[in-house]
Amino acid sequence: MNTLTDNSLMLRVKAGDLDKMGLLFERYNRPLFAFFYHMTHKRDVSEDLVQNVFYRMLKYKHAFTGEGEFRTWMYHLARNILNDSVKQNRSSDHYDVSEMADKLGGGTLADEGFEKREDVDFLHKAMAGLSDDYREVLVLSRFQEMKYDEIAKVLNINEGTVKVRVHRALGELKKKFFTNERR
Amino acid sequence: MKDDKDMSCEHAKDKLEDWLHNDLDKADRLSVDKHLAECVNCQEEFAADKQLWESLAKMKVPEPREEMRVNFYAMLDNFKAAEATNKPFSFQTLIEKLRDIVLPQWTVQVAFSLLLVGLGWVIGNKTSQNNVSSTAYQQQIETLATQVEDMKSNMMLALIENPSATERLRAVSYTSDITHADEKVIDALFTTLNNDPNVNVRLVALEALTQFAKDAAVREGLVKSLALQDSPMVQVALADVMVKLQEKGSVKELRKLLDKEGLNDLVKNKIEQTIKDLS
């Protein structure tokens, strides 16, 4: 079904069939929300940011050429929107560890794969301790399951840089996680 | 040969992320696995990374609330409405506009001459509009004038039966301002001319009727009036009007008048002179 690819849908939106954006929303609102949630750890903020991404895609629909992948374009916009919002609201938009801990307090997140709930807490803390650049590549790589070449396009850097950054981010996370765990 | 087959620790670490992603081709995968089987350090490190990597996947993300979807569709509707009213602004039209701006010299000249023609047209239009407005002004004045005339006619008709001779005189004098007298006015004037007890009023009425002598009916009425008048002054005045109008049809009536008994000698002479002038 060639007519239902992301790109063809977005091209139809561009041509004026704005209702097709609804289909793209249904496909991507959760992954996008997850991206923003991993980056900000705030549900309200993440929901607003998702809305912003779709608004911006409508507003700048003429800029979509269909040469690149829709998903790449969308995350590129998403990342810019996130950066803008962080700049606007520097203190509050950072990964908020105390808020996160509250949310985890009564949860059952530790059930599968983790022996202790503390592990999850430590992992969250470790993620929160990473720089935005490192956290970003890990989120895109691990949670959005993007390949390095796609991440490179989203971030507008070359693939080699992405690979190095993921490697260092993972090293940093490991260091934080295991040192925290031992304390 | 052996070095090529066996992977170094560094080489293996280079493949770590791809290994975690399960993104290695079969040959690389076998090489990494072989190295891990032999190198305890790497084995520990890879195991730790794998644990971490798997743990990351366990980090739960809450579901976005239903409001997000509702808000999205509301935004989409608003956008569609705005787009419908704002009409197509596309990149294409922007480019076309830009191209229009950056056009070669001759188009500027053509545009300038078009501008001059346009300016001429606008000025011409403006002045003709002035003409239009001045004729409109004229029309307004004309309607005002006819309204005044109508009013005077009404005044005349109201006053002409007034018992005071002075008022009746004034009534008749109103007709001097009337250019197009209607039947009512003419009738009133003839009634006055033939029946008014005051000679002066009758004379003024005659003067007034002379104005409308272009009308055949008025001339006929004047001729008939000759037989009805008994005042010498009015008879003479009527005779003068007949000469003035060169009304040859009046000769017959004038002769009748000569046959009338008790006619003033002065009037007789005047009538005879009039008949001579007309025939």
GROMACS .gro file of N, CA and C in nm, chain A residues 18-19 21-22 25-26 29-30 33-34 37-38 43-44 47 50-51 54-55 58-59 61-62 95 109 112 114 123-124 127 138 141-143 147-148 163 166-167 170 173-174 177-178, chain B residues 13-18 20-21 23 45 48-49 51-73 75-77 79-80 83 89-91:
model
  264
   18LEU      N    1  -0.559   1.821   0.458
   18LEU     CA    2  -0.509   1.835   0.595
   18LEU      C    3  -0.554   1.722   0.687
   19ASP      N    4  -0.664   1.657   0.652
   19ASP     CA    5  -0.714   1.548   0.737
   19ASP      C    6  -0.615   1.432   0.747
   21MET      N    7  -0.324   1.447   0.824
   21MET     CA    8  -0.238   1.467   0.940
   21MET      C    9  -0.291   1.386   1.058
   22GLY      N   10  -0.421   1.360   1.058
   22GLY     CA   11  -0.480   1.278   1.163
   22GLY      C   12  -0.421   1.139   1.166
   25PHE      N   13  -0.082   1.154   1.305
   25PHE     CA   14  -0.090   1.171   1.451
   25PHE      C   15  -0.110   1.036   1.519
   26GLU      N   16  -0.203   0.957   1.462
   26GLU     CA   17  -0.229   0.826   1.523
   26GLU      C   18  -0.105   0.736   1.519
   29ASN      N   19   0.194   0.982   1.769
   29ASN     CA   20   0.181   1.060   1.892
   29ASN      C   21   0.247   0.991   2.011
   30ARG      N   22   0.240   0.856   2.018
   30ARG     CA   23   0.301   0.786   2.131
   30ARG      C   24   0.454   0.787   2.127
   33PHE      N   25   0.562   1.131   2.213
   33PHE     CA   26   0.540   1.157   2.354
   33PHE      C   27   0.650   1.090   2.438
   34ALA      N   28   0.683   0.967   2.401
   34ALA     CA   29   0.788   0.893   2.474
   34ALA      C   30   0.922   0.966   2.463
   37TYR      N   31   0.904   1.261   2.682
   37TYR     CA   32   0.897   1.220   2.821
   37TYR      C   33   1.035   1.176   2.872
   38HIS      N   34   1.107   1.103   2.788
   38HIS     CA   35   1.242   1.063   2.827
   38HIS      C   36   1.333   1.184   2.842
   43ARG      N   37   0.500   1.492   3.206
   43ARG     CA   38   0.390   1.452   3.119
   43ARG      C   39   0.323   1.572   3.052
   44ASP      N   40   0.289   1.674   3.131
   44ASP     CA   41   0.219   1.792   3.075
   44ASP      C   42   0.302   1.855   2.965
   47GLU      N   43   0.315   1.644   2.652
   47GLU     CA   44   0.193   1.650   2.572
   47GLU      C   45   0.186   1.779   2.491
   50VAL      N   46   0.428   1.757   2.197
   50VAL     CA   47   0.376   1.675   2.087
   50VAL      C   48   0.282   1.759   2.001
   51GLN      N   49   0.192   1.831   2.070
   51GLN     CA   50   0.098   1.920   1.999
   51GLN      C   51   0.174   2.021   1.913
   54PHE      N   52   0.308   1.871   1.585
   54PHE     CA   53   0.207   1.855   1.479
   54PHE      C   54   0.164   1.990   1.422
   55TYR      N   55   0.157   2.090   1.509
   55TYR     CA   56   0.123   2.223   1.460
   55TYR      C   57   0.229   2.274   1.363
   58LEU      N   58   0.212   2.118   1.027
   58LEU     CA   59   0.106   2.177   0.944
   58LEU      C   60   0.150   2.312   0.889
   59LYS      N   61   0.207   2.391   0.977
   59LYS     CA   62   0.245   2.526   0.939
   59LYS      C   63   0.355   2.526   0.833
   61LYS      N   64   0.432   2.274   0.628
   61LYS     CA   65   0.413   2.157   0.541
   61LYS      C   66   0.477   2.177   0.404
   62HIS      N   67   0.483   2.303   0.358
   62HIS     CA   68   0.543   2.330   0.227
   62HIS      C   69   0.692   2.296   0.226
   95TYR      N   70   1.524   1.764   3.328
   95TYR     CA   71   1.487   1.636   3.388
   95TYR      C   72   1.475   1.653   3.539
  109LEU      N   73   0.711  -0.059   3.867
  109LEU     CA   74   0.800  -0.063   3.752
  109LEU      C   75   0.910  -0.168   3.765
  112GLU      N   76   0.945  -0.645   3.626
  112GLU     CA   77   1.007  -0.734   3.528
  112GLU      C   78   1.155  -0.704   3.512
  114PHE      N   79   1.400  -0.651   3.685
  114PHE     CA   80   1.475  -0.588   3.792
  114PHE      C   81   1.450  -0.661   3.923
  123LEU      N   82   1.873   0.405   3.766
  123LEU     CA   83   1.883   0.425   3.622
  123LEU      C   84   1.825   0.562   3.581
  124HIS      N   85   1.713   0.595   3.642
  124HIS     CA   86   1.654   0.726   3.614
  124HIS      C   87   1.749   0.837   3.656
  127MET      N   88   2.027   0.860   3.410
  127MET     CA   89   1.985   0.926   3.287
  127MET      C   90   1.974   1.077   3.309
  138LEU      N   91   2.094   0.858   2.328
  138LEU     CA   92   2.051   0.731   2.386
  138LEU      C   93   1.901   0.709   2.366
  141SER      N   94   1.836   0.633   2.003
  141SER     CA   95   1.891   0.503   1.967
  141SER      C   96   1.815   0.389   2.035
  142ARG      N   97   1.790   0.405   2.164
  142ARG     CA   98   1.730   0.295   2.240
  142ARG      C   99   1.579   0.292   2.231
  143PHE      N  100   1.517   0.410   2.246
  143PHE     CA  101   1.370   0.411   2.255
  143PHE      C  102   1.302   0.434   2.121
  147LYS      N  103   1.863   0.401   1.367
  147LYS     CA  104   2.000   0.368   1.328
  147LYS      C  105   2.083   0.496   1.331
  148TYR      N  106   2.214   0.478   1.335
  148TYR     CA  107   2.302   0.596   1.345
  148TYR      C  108   2.284   0.695   1.229
  163LYS      N  109   2.806   0.794   1.635
  163LYS     CA  110   2.856   0.668   1.691
  163LYS      C  111   2.943   0.694   1.814
  166VAL      N  112   2.714   0.812   2.105
  166VAL     CA  113   2.639   0.703   2.169
  166VAL      C  114   2.733   0.623   2.259
  167HIS      N  115   2.852   0.597   2.208
  167HIS     CA  116   2.950   0.520   2.284
  167HIS      C  117   2.984   0.589   2.415
  170LEU      N  118   2.686   0.600   2.660
  170LEU     CA  119   2.665   0.471   2.726
  170LEU      C  120   2.769   0.451   2.837
  173LEU      N  121   2.672   0.673   3.125
  173LEU     CA  122   2.554   0.619   3.195
  173LEU      C  123   2.594   0.501   3.284
  174LYS      N  124   2.680   0.419   3.228
  174LYS     CA  125   2.727   0.300   3.300
  174LYS      C  126   2.799   0.340   3.428
  177PHE      N  127   2.550   0.480   3.674
  177PHE     CA  128   2.459   0.378   3.724
  177PHE      C  129   2.527   0.287   3.825
  178PHE      N  130   2.647   0.241   3.791
  178PHE     CA  131   2.713   0.144   3.880
  178PHE      C  132   2.770   0.211   4.005
  196LYS      N  133   3.512  -0.364   2.100
  196LYS     CA  134   3.439  -0.252   2.162
  196LYS      C  135   3.379  -0.158   2.057
  197ASP      N  136   3.450  -0.155   1.946
  197ASP     CA  137   3.402  -0.073   1.834
  197ASP      C  138   3.266  -0.123   1.784
  198LYS      N  139   3.249  -0.254   1.803
  198LYS     CA  140   3.124  -0.315   1.753
  198LYS      C  141   3.015  -0.321   1.862
  199LEU      N  142   3.052  -0.271   1.981
  199LEU     CA  143   2.962  -0.287   2.096
  199LEU      C  144   2.819  -0.239   2.072
  200GLU      N  145   2.806  -0.114   2.020
  200GLU     CA  146   2.671  -0.059   2.001
  200GLU      C  147   2.591  -0.138   1.897
  201ASP      N  148   2.662  -0.176   1.792
  201ASP     CA  149   2.592  -0.255   1.690
  201ASP      C  150   2.551  -0.390   1.747
  203LEU      N  151   2.480  -0.447   2.061
  203LEU     CA  152   2.363  -0.424   2.148
  203LEU      C  153   2.235  -0.408   2.066
  204HIS      N  154   2.250  -0.343   1.951
  204HIS     CA  155   2.135  -0.320   1.862
  204HIS      C  156   2.097  -0.446   1.784
  206ASP      N  157   2.266  -0.551   1.545
  206ASP     CA  158   2.273  -0.496   1.410
  206ASP      C  159   2.404  -0.536   1.341
  228GLU      N  160   3.249  -0.655   3.054
  228GLU     CA  161   3.206  -0.522   3.009
  228GLU      C  162   3.082  -0.530   2.922
  231ALA      N  163   2.775  -0.611   3.128
  231ALA     CA  164   2.726  -0.493   3.201
  231ALA      C  165   2.649  -0.400   3.108
  232ASP      N  166   2.708  -0.378   2.990
  232ASP     CA  167   2.642  -0.290   2.893
  232ASP      C  168   2.507  -0.345   2.851
  234GLN      N  169   2.318  -0.542   3.021
  234GLN     CA  170   2.222  -0.528   3.131
  234GLN      C  171   2.163  -0.387   3.133
  235LEU      N  172   2.254  -0.294   3.118
  235LEU     CA  173   2.212  -0.154   3.117
  235LEU      C  174   2.118  -0.126   3.001
  236TRP      N  175   2.158  -0.180   2.889
  236TRP     CA  176   2.081  -0.159   2.767
  236TRP      C  177   1.941  -0.217   2.780
  237GLU      N  178   1.936  -0.337   2.837
  237GLU     CA  179   1.805  -0.402   2.859
  237GLU      C  180   1.725  -0.324   2.963
  238SER      N  181   1.796  -0.274   3.064
  238SER     CA  182   1.727  -0.199   3.170
  238SER      C  183   1.661  -0.074   3.114
  239LEU      N  184   1.732  -0.011   3.024
  239LEU     CA  185   1.677   0.112   2.964
  239LEU      C  186   1.541   0.084   2.902
  240ALA      N  187   1.532  -0.031   2.839
  240ALA     CA  188   1.406  -0.068   2.773
  240ALA      C  189   1.293  -0.084   2.873
  241LYS      N  190   1.330  -0.111   2.999
  241LYS     CA  191   1.229  -0.133   3.102
  241LYS      C  192   1.178  -0.002   3.162
  242MET      N  193   1.247   0.105   3.128
  242MET     CA  194   1.201   0.234   3.180
  242MET      C  195   1.066   0.264   3.117
  243LYS      N  196   0.965   0.272   3.204
  243LYS     CA  197   0.829   0.287   3.152
  243LYS      C  198   0.798   0.433   3.123
  244VAL      N  199   0.721   0.449   3.022
  244VAL     CA  200   0.672   0.582   2.988
  244VAL      C  201   0.522   0.579   3.007
  245PRO      N  202   0.466   0.680   3.077
  245PRO     CA  203   0.320   0.679   3.095
  245PRO      C  204   0.249   0.702   2.961
  246GLU      N  205   0.123   0.669   2.958
  246GLU     CA  206   0.043   0.696   2.838
  246GLU      C  207   0.008   0.845   2.835
  247PRO      N  208   0.013   0.904   2.719
  247PRO     CA  209  -0.038   1.043   2.712
  247PRO      C  210  -0.188   1.042   2.739
  248ARG      N  211  -0.235   1.149   2.799
  248ARG     CA  212  -0.378   1.153   2.830
  248ARG      C  213  -0.462   1.175   2.703
  249GLU      N  214  -0.588   1.138   2.712
  249GLU     CA  215  -0.679   1.148   2.598
  249GLU      C  216  -0.693   1.295   2.552
  250GLU      N  217  -0.674   1.388   2.647
  250GLU     CA  218  -0.683   1.530   2.612
  250GLU      C  219  -0.588   1.568   2.499
  251MET      N  220  -0.474   1.499   2.495
  251MET     CA  221  -0.376   1.531   2.391
  251MET      C  222  -0.437   1.509   2.253
  252ARG      N  223  -0.507   1.398   2.239
  252ARG     CA  224  -0.571   1.367   2.110
  252ARG      C  225  -0.681   1.469   2.078
  253VAL      N  226  -0.762   1.497   2.181
  253VAL     CA  227  -0.872   1.594   2.164
  253VAL      C  228  -0.815   1.729   2.119
  254ASN      N  229  -0.709   1.771   2.191
  254ASN     CA  230  -0.647   1.899   2.157
  254ASN      C  231  -0.591   1.900   2.015
  255PHE      N  232  -0.533   1.785   1.978
  255PHE     CA  233  -0.476   1.778   1.843
  255PHE      C  234  -0.584   1.800   1.737
  256TYR      N  235  -0.697   1.729   1.752
  256TYR     CA  236  -0.801   1.741   1.649
  256TYR      C  237  -0.866   1.880   1.650
  258MET      N  238  -0.700   2.152   1.722
  258MET     CA  239  -0.600   2.235   1.655
  258MET      C  240  -0.607   2.215   1.504
  259LEU      N  241  -0.625   2.090   1.462
  259LEU     CA  242  -0.633   2.059   1.320
  259LEU      C  243  -0.754   2.130   1.257
  260ASP      N  244  -0.867   2.127   1.327
  260ASP     CA  245  -0.987   2.194   1.277
  260ASP      C  246  -0.965   2.344   1.264
  262PHE      N  247  -0.687   2.493   1.229
  262PHE     CA  248  -0.591   2.517   1.121
  262PHE      C  249  -0.661   2.512   0.986
  263LYS      N  250  -0.750   2.413   0.972
  263LYS     CA  251  -0.823   2.399   0.845
  263LYS      C  252  -0.909   2.521   0.818
  266GLU      N  253  -0.691   2.809   0.723
  266GLU     CA  254  -0.638   2.786   0.588
  266GLU      C  255  -0.745   2.821   0.484
  272PHE      N  256  -0.174   3.035   0.039
  272PHE     CA  257  -0.041   3.093   0.034
  272PHE      C  258   0.054   2.974   0.028
  273SER      N  259   0.114   2.953  -0.087
  273SER     CA  260   0.207   2.842  -0.098
  273SER      C  261   0.345   2.897  -0.129
  274PHE      N  262   0.441   2.810  -0.118
  274PHE     CA  263   0.578   2.844  -0.148
  274PHE      C  264   0.589   2.888  -0.293
   0.00000   0.00000   0.00000
